[in-house]
mmCIF file of C-alpha atoms in Angstrom:
data_model
loop_
_atom_site.group_PDB
_atom_site.id
_atom_site.type_symbol
_atom_site.label_atom_id
_atom_site.label_comp_id
_atom_site.label_asym_id
_atom_site.label_seq_id
_atom_site.Cartn_x
_atom_site.Cartn_y
_atom_site.Cartn_z
ATOM 1 C CA ALA A 1 -31.499 -21.055 -12.455
ATOM 2 C CA GLN A 2 -30.592 -24.708 -12.244
ATOM 3 C CA SER A 3 -29.314 -25.726 -8.837
ATOM 4 C CA VAL A 4 -28.218 -28.956 -6.986
ATOM 5 C CA THR A 5 -28.870 -29.159 -3.297
ATOM 6 C CA GLN A 6 -27.075 -31.677 -0.913
ATOM 7 C CA LEU A 7 -29.235 -31.391 2.313
ATOM 8 C CA ASP A 8 -26.447 -32.761 4.576
ATOM 9 C CA SER A 9 -22.984 -31.245 4.936
ATOM 10 C CA GLN A 10 -21.761 -34.041 7.169
ATOM 11 C CA VAL A 11 -22.994 -37.673 7.783
ATOM 12 C CA PRO A 12 -21.303 -39.662 10.416
ATOM 13 C CA VAL A 13 -21.810 -43.435 10.092
ATOM 14 C CA PHE A 14 -20.420 -46.603 11.761
ATOM 15 C CA GLU A 15 -18.438 -49.081 9.635
ATOM 16 C CA GLU A 16 -20.655 -51.803 7.977
ATOM 17 C CA ALA A 17 -23.795 -49.616 8.490
ATOM 18 C CA PRO A 18 -25.853 -48.486 5.399
ATOM 19 C CA VAL A 19 -25.601 -44.927 4.272
ATOM 20 C CA GLU A 20 -27.660 -42.601 2.144
ATOM 21 C CA LEU A 21 -26.443 -39.283 0.860
ATOM 22 C CA ARG A 22 -29.236 -37.029 -0.368
ATOM 23 C CA CYS A 23 -29.137 -34.943 -3.556
ATOM 24 C CA ASN A 24 -31.997 -32.865 -5.055
ATOM 25 C CA TYR A 25 -32.109 -30.823 -8.237
ATOM 26 C CA SER A 26 -34.200 -28.080 -9.493
ATOM 27 C CA SER A 27 -35.114 -28.382 -13.098
ATOM 28 C CA SER A 28 -38.276 -28.683 -15.135
ATOM 29 C CA VAL A 29 -36.482 -30.437 -18.023
ATOM 30 C CA SER A 30 -34.295 -33.436 -18.395
ATOM 31 C CA VAL A 31 -31.108 -33.508 -16.634
ATOM 32 C CA TYR A 32 -27.922 -35.690 -16.455
ATOM 33 C CA LEU A 33 -26.712 -36.568 -13.011
ATOM 34 C CA PHE A 34 -23.587 -37.506 -11.462
ATOM 35 C CA TRP A 35 -21.978 -38.515 -8.209
ATOM 36 C CA TYR A 36 -18.285 -37.733 -7.616
ATOM 37 C CA VAL A 37 -16.045 -38.678 -4.704
ATOM 38 C CA GLN A 38 -13.045 -36.535 -3.506
ATOM 39 C CA TYR A 39 -10.413 -37.896 -1.199
ATOM 40 C CA PRO A 40 -8.379 -35.427 0.738
ATOM 41 C CA ASN A 41 -6.035 -33.302 -1.432
ATOM 42 C CA GLN A 42 -7.138 -35.219 -4.526
ATOM 43 C CA GLY A 43 -9.274 -34.597 -7.666
ATOM 44 C CA LEU A 44 -12.668 -35.878 -8.192
ATOM 45 C CA GLN A 45 -13.412 -39.440 -9.161
ATOM 46 C CA LEU A 46 -16.618 -40.363 -10.946
ATOM 47 C CA LEU A 47 -18.733 -42.872 -8.834
ATOM 48 C CA LEU A 48 -21.718 -43.118 -11.176
ATOM 49 C CA LYS A 49 -23.941 -41.174 -13.622
ATOM 50 C CA TYR A 50 -27.484 -41.185 -14.907
ATOM 51 C CA LEU A 51 -27.917 -40.181 -18.501
ATOM 52 C CA SER A 52 -31.109 -42.208 -19.506
ATOM 53 C CA GLY A 53 -32.623 -45.696 -19.084
ATOM 54 C CA SER A 54 -32.878 -47.553 -15.968
ATOM 55 C CA THR A 55 -33.472 -45.212 -12.948
ATOM 56 C CA LEU A 56 -31.259 -47.409 -10.617
ATOM 57 C CA VAL A 57 -27.602 -46.768 -11.432
ATOM 58 C CA LYS A 58 -24.848 -48.876 -10.179
ATOM 59 C CA GLY A 59 -21.362 -47.505 -9.685
ATOM 60 C CA ILE A 60 -17.954 -48.296 -8.356
ATOM 61 C CA ASN A 61 -16.972 -49.253 -4.879
ATOM 62 C CA GLY A 62 -20.565 -50.793 -4.214
ATOM 63 C CA PHE A 63 -22.347 -47.416 -4.464
ATOM 64 C CA GLU A 64 -25.698 -47.055 -6.263
ATOM 65 C CA ALA A 65 -28.195 -44.162 -6.833
ATOM 66 C CA GLU A 66 -31.771 -43.873 -7.872
ATOM 67 C CA PHE A 67 -33.123 -41.214 -10.276
ATOM 68 C CA ASN A 68 -36.572 -40.135 -9.099
ATOM 69 C CA LYS A 69 -37.999 -37.624 -11.481
ATOM 70 C CA SER A 70 -41.169 -36.915 -9.563
ATOM 71 C CA GLN A 71 -39.226 -35.930 -6.299
ATOM 72 C CA THR A 72 -36.309 -34.481 -8.380
ATOM 73 C CA SER A 73 -33.849 -36.549 -6.422
ATOM 74 C CA PHE A 74 -30.789 -38.654 -7.047
ATOM 75 C CA HIS A 75 -29.739 -40.128 -3.670
ATOM 76 C CA LEU A 76 -26.590 -42.072 -3.274
ATOM 77 C CA ARG A 77 -26.659 -45.256 -1.252
ATOM 78 C CA LYS A 78 -24.335 -47.949 -0.076
ATOM 79 C CA PRO A 79 -25.559 -50.947 1.960
ATOM 80 C CA SER A 80 -22.402 -51.388 4.048
ATOM 81 C CA VAL A 81 -19.693 -48.611 4.268
ATOM 82 C CA HIS A 82 -16.009 -49.183 5.025
ATOM 83 C CA ILE A 83 -13.447 -46.813 6.613
ATOM 84 C CA SER A 84 -12.075 -46.309 3.233
ATOM 85 C CA ASP A 85 -15.294 -44.528 2.072
ATOM 86 C CA THR A 86 -14.549 -41.495 4.270
ATOM 87 C CA ALA A 87 -14.329 -38.723 1.856
ATOM 88 C CA GLU A 88 -16.339 -35.780 0.426
ATOM 89 C CA TYR A 89 -19.088 -36.607 -1.914
ATOM 90 C CA PHE A 90 -20.448 -34.258 -4.534
ATOM 91 C CA CYS A 91 -23.616 -34.400 -6.502
ATOM 92 C CA ALA A 92 -23.583 -32.606 -9.984
ATOM 93 C CA ALA A 93 -25.895 -32.102 -12.854
ATOM 94 C CA ILE A 94 -25.942 -30.981 -16.428
ATOM 95 C CA LEU A 95 -29.066 -29.375 -17.843
ATOM 96 C CA THR A 96 -29.592 -30.935 -21.279
ATOM 97 C CA GLY A 97 -29.714 -28.289 -24.011
ATOM 98 C CA GLY A 98 -27.825 -25.925 -21.690
ATOM 99 C CA GLY A 99 -24.300 -26.669 -22.412
ATOM 100 C CA ASN A 100 -21.831 -28.945 -20.962
ATOM 101 C CA LYS A 101 -21.002 -27.387 -17.650
ATOM 102 C CA LEU A 102 -21.507 -29.389 -14.445
ATOM 103 C CA THR A 103 -23.341 -27.725 -11.622
ATOM 104 C CA PHE A 104 -22.173 -29.099 -8.314
ATOM 105 C CA GLY A 105 -23.792 -29.325 -4.970
ATOM 106 C CA THR A 106 -21.944 -28.106 -1.884
ATOM 107 C CA GLY A 107 -20.811 -31.603 -0.905
ATOM 108 C CA THR A 108 -21.458 -33.983 1.845
ATOM 109 C CA GLN A 109 -18.553 -35.110 4.089
ATOM 110 C CA LEU A 110 -18.983 -38.813 4.958
ATOM 111 C CA LYS A 111 -17.028 -39.923 7.992
ATOM 112 C CA VAL A 112 -17.023 -43.576 8.656
ATOM 113 C CA GLU A 113 -16.215 -44.486 12.223
ATOM 114 C CA LEU A 114 -15.212 -47.826 13.869
ATOM 115 C CA ASN B 1 -2.734 -43.307 -20.257
ATOM 116 C CA ALA B 2 -1.689 -40.762 -17.565
ATOM 117 C CA GLY B 3 -5.187 -39.095 -17.260
ATOM 118 C CA VAL B 4 -5.668 -35.411 -16.825
ATOM 119 C CA MET B 5 -2.392 -33.813 -15.685
ATOM 120 C CA GLN B 6 -2.281 -30.516 -13.784
ATOM 121 C CA ASN B 7 0.715 -28.683 -12.563
ATOM 122 C CA PRO B 8 1.783 -27.406 -10.398
ATOM 123 C CA ARG B 9 -0.014 -29.297 -7.614
ATOM 124 C CA HIS B 10 0.742 -26.410 -5.213
ATOM 125 C CA LEU B 11 1.460 -22.753 -6.046
ATOM 126 C CA VAL B 12 2.177 -19.978 -3.723
ATOM 127 C CA ARG B 13 2.110 -16.369 -5.069
ATOM 128 C CA ARG B 14 2.394 -12.988 -3.386
ATOM 129 C CA ARG B 15 -0.378 -10.423 -3.790
ATOM 130 C CA GLY B 16 0.031 -8.758 -7.127
ATOM 131 C CA GLN B 17 1.858 -11.533 -8.776
ATOM 132 C CA GLU B 18 0.579 -13.693 -11.692
ATOM 133 C CA ALA B 19 -0.392 -17.294 -11.481
ATOM 134 C CA ARG B 20 -0.292 -19.796 -14.294
ATOM 135 C CA LEU B 21 -2.087 -23.092 -13.922
ATOM 136 C CA ARG B 22 -1.555 -25.822 -16.654
ATOM 137 C CA CYS B 23 -3.771 -28.653 -17.629
ATOM 138 C CA SER B 24 -3.020 -31.523 -20.129
ATOM 139 C CA PRO B 25 -6.105 -33.388 -21.078
ATOM 140 C CA MET B 26 -6.425 -37.024 -21.433
ATOM 141 C CA LYS B 27 -5.135 -38.485 -24.715
ATOM 142 C CA GLY B 28 -7.918 -38.176 -27.328
ATOM 143 C CA HIS B 29 -9.916 -35.499 -25.387
ATOM 144 C CA SER B 30 -10.261 -32.188 -27.081
ATOM 145 C CA HIS B 31 -12.574 -30.475 -24.589
ATOM 146 C CA VAL B 32 -11.260 -28.856 -21.420
ATOM 147 C CA TYR B 33 -13.218 -27.299 -18.386
ATOM 148 C CA TRP B 34 -11.818 -25.326 -15.538
ATOM 149 C CA TYR B 35 -13.523 -25.314 -12.073
ATOM 150 C CA ARG B 36 -12.656 -23.327 -8.856
ATOM 151 C CA GLN B 37 -13.358 -24.842 -5.448
ATOM 152 C CA LEU B 38 -13.289 -22.320 -2.599
ATOM 153 C CA PRO B 39 -12.843 -23.532 1.021
ATOM 154 C CA GLU B 40 -15.882 -25.155 2.388
ATOM 155 C CA GLU B 41 -17.709 -24.881 -1.070
ATOM 156 C CA GLY B 42 -18.442 -27.087 -4.022
ATOM 157 C CA LEU B 43 -16.842 -26.640 -7.425
ATOM 158 C CA LYS B 44 -17.884 -23.729 -9.546
ATOM 159 C CA PHE B 45 -17.643 -23.811 -13.293
ATOM 160 C CA MET B 46 -15.331 -21.190 -14.835
ATOM 161 C CA VAL B 47 -14.609 -21.827 -18.529
ATOM 162 C CA TYR B 48 -15.094 -24.416 -21.295
ATOM 163 C CA LEU B 49 -12.642 -24.550 -24.105
ATOM 164 C CA GLN B 50 -11.895 -26.540 -27.160
ATOM 165 C CA LYS B 51 -8.592 -26.336 -29.080
ATOM 166 C CA GLU B 52 -8.073 -22.630 -29.977
ATOM 167 C CA ASN B 53 -11.753 -21.720 -28.995
ATOM 168 C CA ILE B 54 -13.498 -20.554 -25.799
ATOM 169 C CA ILE B 55 -16.910 -22.239 -25.871
ATOM 170 C CA ASP B 56 -18.415 -20.858 -22.644
ATOM 171 C CA GLU B 57 -16.755 -18.440 -20.182
ATOM 172 C CA SER B 58 -19.823 -17.467 -18.304
ATOM 173 C CA GLY B 59 -18.139 -18.485 -14.941
ATOM 174 C CA MET B 60 -15.035 -16.452 -15.399
ATOM 175 C CA PRO B 61 -14.418 -13.298 -13.296
ATOM 176 C CA LYS B 62 -14.582 -10.304 -15.543
ATOM 177 C CA GLU B 63 -11.125 -8.991 -14.708
ATOM 178 C CA ARG B 64 -7.683 -10.590 -14.154
ATOM 179 C CA PHE B 65 -8.718 -14.106 -15.418
ATOM 180 C CA SER B 66 -8.081 -15.550 -18.691
ATOM 181 C CA ALA B 67 -7.923 -19.095 -20.270
ATOM 182 C CA GLU B 68 -6.663 -20.569 -23.451
ATOM 183 C CA PHE B 69 -6.220 -23.949 -25.096
ATOM 184 C CA PRO B 70 -3.779 -23.597 -27.915
ATOM 185 C CA LYS B 71 -3.395 -25.991 -30.900
ATOM 186 C CA GLU B 72 -0.334 -27.413 -29.366
ATOM 187 C CA GLY B 73 0.369 -27.673 -25.618
ATOM 188 C CA PRO B 74 -1.747 -27.595 -22.424
ATOM 189 C CA SER B 75 -4.664 -25.380 -21.488
ATOM 190 C CA ILE B 76 -3.570 -22.442 -19.358
ATOM 191 C CA LEU B 77 -5.560 -20.698 -16.672
ATOM 192 C CA ARG B 78 -3.985 -17.321 -16.019
ATOM 193 C CA ILE B 79 -4.653 -15.095 -13.132
ATOM 194 C CA GLN B 80 -3.050 -11.632 -13.121
ATOM 195 C CA GLN B 81 -2.441 -9.444 -10.007
ATOM 196 C CA VAL B 82 -3.673 -12.243 -7.590
ATOM 197 C CA VAL B 83 -5.548 -11.223 -4.501
ATOM 198 C CA ARG B 84 -6.077 -13.303 -1.339
ATOM 199 C CA GLY B 85 -9.473 -14.123 -2.372
ATOM 200 C CA ASP B 86 -8.136 -16.077 -5.369
ATOM 201 C CA SER B 87 -6.681 -18.708 -2.891
ATOM 202 C CA ALA B 88 -8.555 -21.911 -3.974
ATOM 203 C CA ALA B 89 -8.175 -25.270 -5.573
ATOM 204 C CA TYR B 90 -8.473 -25.150 -9.319
ATOM 205 C CA PHE B 91 -9.590 -28.313 -11.147
ATOM 206 C CA CYS B 92 -9.420 -29.159 -14.725
ATOM 207 C CA ALA B 93 -11.528 -31.801 -16.489
ATOM 208 C CA SER B 94 -11.525 -33.098 -19.986
ATOM 209 C CA SER B 95 -13.916 -34.894 -22.174
ATOM 210 C CA PRO B 96 -13.638 -36.513 -25.757
ATOM 211 C CA GLY B 97 -16.191 -34.060 -27.212
ATOM 212 C CA MET B 98 -19.461 -32.138 -26.824
ATOM 213 C CA ASP B 99 -22.366 -34.235 -25.666
ATOM 214 C CA ASN B 100 -19.999 -36.908 -24.315
ATOM 215 C CA TYR B 101 -20.277 -36.739 -20.559
ATOM 216 C CA GLY B 102 -17.236 -38.858 -19.786
ATOM 217 C CA TYR B 103 -15.473 -36.232 -17.831
ATOM 218 C CA THR B 104 -12.179 -36.968 -16.265
ATOM 219 C CA PHE B 105 -10.782 -34.625 -13.501
ATOM 220 C CA GLY B 106 -7.246 -33.712 -12.727
ATOM 221 C CA SER B 107 -5.847 -33.651 -9.199
ATOM 222 C CA GLY B 108 -6.021 -29.930 -9.062
ATOM 223 C CA THR B 109 -3.770 -26.885 -8.338
ATOM 224 C CA ARG B 110 -4.015 -25.461 -4.916
ATOM 225 C CA LEU B 111 -3.260 -21.771 -5.156
ATOM 226 C CA THR B 112 -2.278 -19.911 -2.015
ATOM 227 C CA VAL B 113 -2.018 -16.166 -2.131
ATOM 228 C CA VAL B 114 0.123 -14.652 0.672
#
């Protein structure tokens, strides 16, 4: 079964430091990949998505992610975080040819400290 | 464009009562997805609907849960005879169509069963 793994449940980081949130997926076929952000008591907001084309995907709020097929990874990065980036981040995938449903990782809580 | 509207935002039900959660998709979106988020977990797919059709209900519990998306009006997720384990955040997402991965999520309904 397809799965999405987020290796870190919590990532503390100081403001203006770089951050990487890790995501790996298990699939032997093509996938579509997504990163969502969830602020407290709110819905999910799409940060970026990879469907095809360039493996480096740029999203909103200065985030980017790189699709690495050989390592089955889609890590999220930001070169300099801000306090307002404190939130829960979810990696998700769709298995092409397997329907439209998103499979989510368990989430990474990013806590930005002064 | 008001986005995906879910109501109510918060719902408290006693054990054994019925819960009805509503989702109005974005204008122009004809596909609706329901996800459940249990505490400390990621989102789990429940059901995928088009107008008047259930496309994929592989994530729906076999009993007490049902969903519909009528020709007119919002999509409804119905939970009969609620139990404490149904307490969760329920999110709805919509998209313009199959194979279009522009999902937009609502802010969710937080169901508490007391």
